[in-house]
GROMACS .gro file of C-alpha atoms in nm:
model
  126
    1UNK     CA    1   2.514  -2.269   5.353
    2UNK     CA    2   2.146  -2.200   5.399
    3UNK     CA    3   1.867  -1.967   5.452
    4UNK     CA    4   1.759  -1.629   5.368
    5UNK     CA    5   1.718  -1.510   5.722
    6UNK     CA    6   1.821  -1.126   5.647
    7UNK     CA    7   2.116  -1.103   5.866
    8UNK     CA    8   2.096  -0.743   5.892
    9UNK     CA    9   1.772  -0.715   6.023
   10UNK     CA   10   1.803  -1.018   6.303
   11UNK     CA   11   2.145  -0.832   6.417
   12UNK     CA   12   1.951  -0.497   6.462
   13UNK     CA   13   1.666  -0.666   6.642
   14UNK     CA   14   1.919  -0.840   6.883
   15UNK     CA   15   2.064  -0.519   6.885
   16UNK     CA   16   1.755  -0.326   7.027
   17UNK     CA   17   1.683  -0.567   7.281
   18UNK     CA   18   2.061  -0.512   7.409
   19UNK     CA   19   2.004  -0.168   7.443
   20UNK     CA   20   1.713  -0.177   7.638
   21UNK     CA   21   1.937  -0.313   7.862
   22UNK     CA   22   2.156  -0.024   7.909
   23UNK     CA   23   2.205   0.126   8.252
   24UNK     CA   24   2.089   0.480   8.075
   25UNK     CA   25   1.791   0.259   7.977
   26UNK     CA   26   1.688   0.104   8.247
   27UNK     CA   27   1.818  -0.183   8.193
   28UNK     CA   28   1.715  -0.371   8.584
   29UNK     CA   29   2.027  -0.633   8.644
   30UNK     CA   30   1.842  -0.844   8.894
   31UNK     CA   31   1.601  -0.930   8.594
   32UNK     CA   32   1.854  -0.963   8.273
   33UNK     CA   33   2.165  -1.113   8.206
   34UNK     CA   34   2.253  -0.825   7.979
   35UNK     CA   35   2.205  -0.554   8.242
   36UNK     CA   36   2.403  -0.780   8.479
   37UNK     CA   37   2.692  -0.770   8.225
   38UNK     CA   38   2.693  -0.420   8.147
   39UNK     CA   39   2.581  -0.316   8.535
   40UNK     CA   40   2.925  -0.483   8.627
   41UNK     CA   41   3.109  -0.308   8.351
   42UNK     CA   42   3.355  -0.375   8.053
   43UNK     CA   43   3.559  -0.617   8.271
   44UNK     CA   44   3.258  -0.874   8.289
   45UNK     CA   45   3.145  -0.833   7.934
   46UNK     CA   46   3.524  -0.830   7.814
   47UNK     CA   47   3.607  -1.129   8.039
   48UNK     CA   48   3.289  -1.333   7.864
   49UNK     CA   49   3.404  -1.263   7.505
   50UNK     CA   50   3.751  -1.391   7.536
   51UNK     CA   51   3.600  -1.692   7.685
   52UNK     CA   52   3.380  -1.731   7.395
   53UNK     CA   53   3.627  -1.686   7.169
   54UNK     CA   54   3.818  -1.952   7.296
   55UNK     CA   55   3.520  -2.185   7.291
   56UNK     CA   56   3.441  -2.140   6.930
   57UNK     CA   57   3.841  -2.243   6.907
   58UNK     CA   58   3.766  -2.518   7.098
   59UNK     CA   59   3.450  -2.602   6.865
   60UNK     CA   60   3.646  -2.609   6.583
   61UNK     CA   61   3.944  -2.771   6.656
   62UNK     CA   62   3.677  -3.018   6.763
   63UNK     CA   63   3.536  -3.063   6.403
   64UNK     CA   64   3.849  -3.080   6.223
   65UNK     CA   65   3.869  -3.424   6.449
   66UNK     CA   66   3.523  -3.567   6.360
   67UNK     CA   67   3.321  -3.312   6.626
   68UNK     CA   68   2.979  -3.167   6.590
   69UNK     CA   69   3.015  -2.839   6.348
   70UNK     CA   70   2.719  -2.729   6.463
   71UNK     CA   71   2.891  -2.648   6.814
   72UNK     CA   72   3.103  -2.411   6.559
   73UNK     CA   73   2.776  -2.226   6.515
   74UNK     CA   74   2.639  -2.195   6.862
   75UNK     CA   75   2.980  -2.041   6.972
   76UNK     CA   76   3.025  -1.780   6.765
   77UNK     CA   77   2.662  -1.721   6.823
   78UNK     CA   78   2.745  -1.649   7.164
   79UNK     CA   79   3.092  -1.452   7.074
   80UNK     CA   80   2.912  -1.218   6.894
   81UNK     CA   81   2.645  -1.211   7.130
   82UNK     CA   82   2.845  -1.093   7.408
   83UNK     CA   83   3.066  -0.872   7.105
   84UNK     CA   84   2.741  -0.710   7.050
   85UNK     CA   85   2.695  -0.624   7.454
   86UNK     CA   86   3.015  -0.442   7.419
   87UNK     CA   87   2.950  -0.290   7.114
   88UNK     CA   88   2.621  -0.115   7.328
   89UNK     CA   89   2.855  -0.035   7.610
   90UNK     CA   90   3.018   0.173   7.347
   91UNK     CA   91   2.778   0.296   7.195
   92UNK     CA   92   2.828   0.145   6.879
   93UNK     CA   93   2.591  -0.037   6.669
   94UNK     CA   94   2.662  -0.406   6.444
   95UNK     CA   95   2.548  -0.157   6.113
   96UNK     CA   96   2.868  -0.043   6.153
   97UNK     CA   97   3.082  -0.363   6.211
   98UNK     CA   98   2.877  -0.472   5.851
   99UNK     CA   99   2.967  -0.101   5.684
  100UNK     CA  100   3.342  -0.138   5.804
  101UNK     CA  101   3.316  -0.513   5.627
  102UNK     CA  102   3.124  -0.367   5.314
  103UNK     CA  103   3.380  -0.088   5.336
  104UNK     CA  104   3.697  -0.370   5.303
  105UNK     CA  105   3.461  -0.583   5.044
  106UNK     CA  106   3.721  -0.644   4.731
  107UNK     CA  107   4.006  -0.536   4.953
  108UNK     CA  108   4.305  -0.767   4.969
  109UNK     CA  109   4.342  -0.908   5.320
  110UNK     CA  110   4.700  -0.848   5.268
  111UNK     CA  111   4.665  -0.524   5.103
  112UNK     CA  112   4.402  -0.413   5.425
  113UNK     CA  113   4.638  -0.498   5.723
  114UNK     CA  114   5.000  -0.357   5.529
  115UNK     CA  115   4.772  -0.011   5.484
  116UNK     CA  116   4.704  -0.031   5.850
  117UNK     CA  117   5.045  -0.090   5.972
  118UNK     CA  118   5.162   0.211   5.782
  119UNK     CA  119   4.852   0.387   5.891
  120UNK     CA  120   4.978   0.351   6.222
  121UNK     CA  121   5.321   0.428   6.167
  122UNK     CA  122   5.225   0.734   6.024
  123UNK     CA  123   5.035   0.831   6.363
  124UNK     CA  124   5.346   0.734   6.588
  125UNK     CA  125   5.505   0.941   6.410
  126UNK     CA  126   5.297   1.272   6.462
   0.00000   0.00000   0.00000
């Protein structure tokens, strides 16, 4: 592992730039990729992260045979690129994605999705 590039910050610049992108903002889709996205709606930006996400699949099955690892990186660079354009579409913000991680930090994976399934029985059930 490497660096101390402070991973909060460089998510919230990204982050601002993604909003300025936003319809409400002005964003101009003839001029950014980003507008273009979100101009087309959820389908186009939901359509590009499943695609990414399959890529950085791809990238990894790909290094556990010898591949480049550093394709690992640039994939999930773009999956949570285009994660971070729908995040924006939702108004929602990556400080949160990191608070609901903090929030689980020292929480059994195990323990974390068992709560959640009886979370959700609990809500059927209302």
């Amino acid at each position: 592992m490497s660096g101390t590039v402070n991973t909060n910050d460089a998510l919230a610049r990204l982050a601002a730039v993604i909003e300025s992108r936003l319809p409400a903002n002005g964003g101009d889709p003839e001029k950014s990729y980003v507008a273009r996205l979100l101009h087309k709606g959820p389908d186009a930006f939901l359509k590009k992260i499943g695609e990414e996400a399959t890529e950085v699949v791809l990238a990894a099955k790909d290094a556990d045979h010898g591949g480049d690892r550093t394709k690992v990186v640039y994939e999930v660079a773009d999956l949570w690129f285009h994660t971070m354009v729908a995040l924006a579409h939702y108004g929602l913000t990556p400080a949160e994605v990191v608070a609901e991680l903090e929030r689980r930090e020292g929480t059994s994976g195990i323990e974390e999705k068992a709560l959640r399934k009886v979370q959700a029985r609990e809500a059927a059930s209302e």
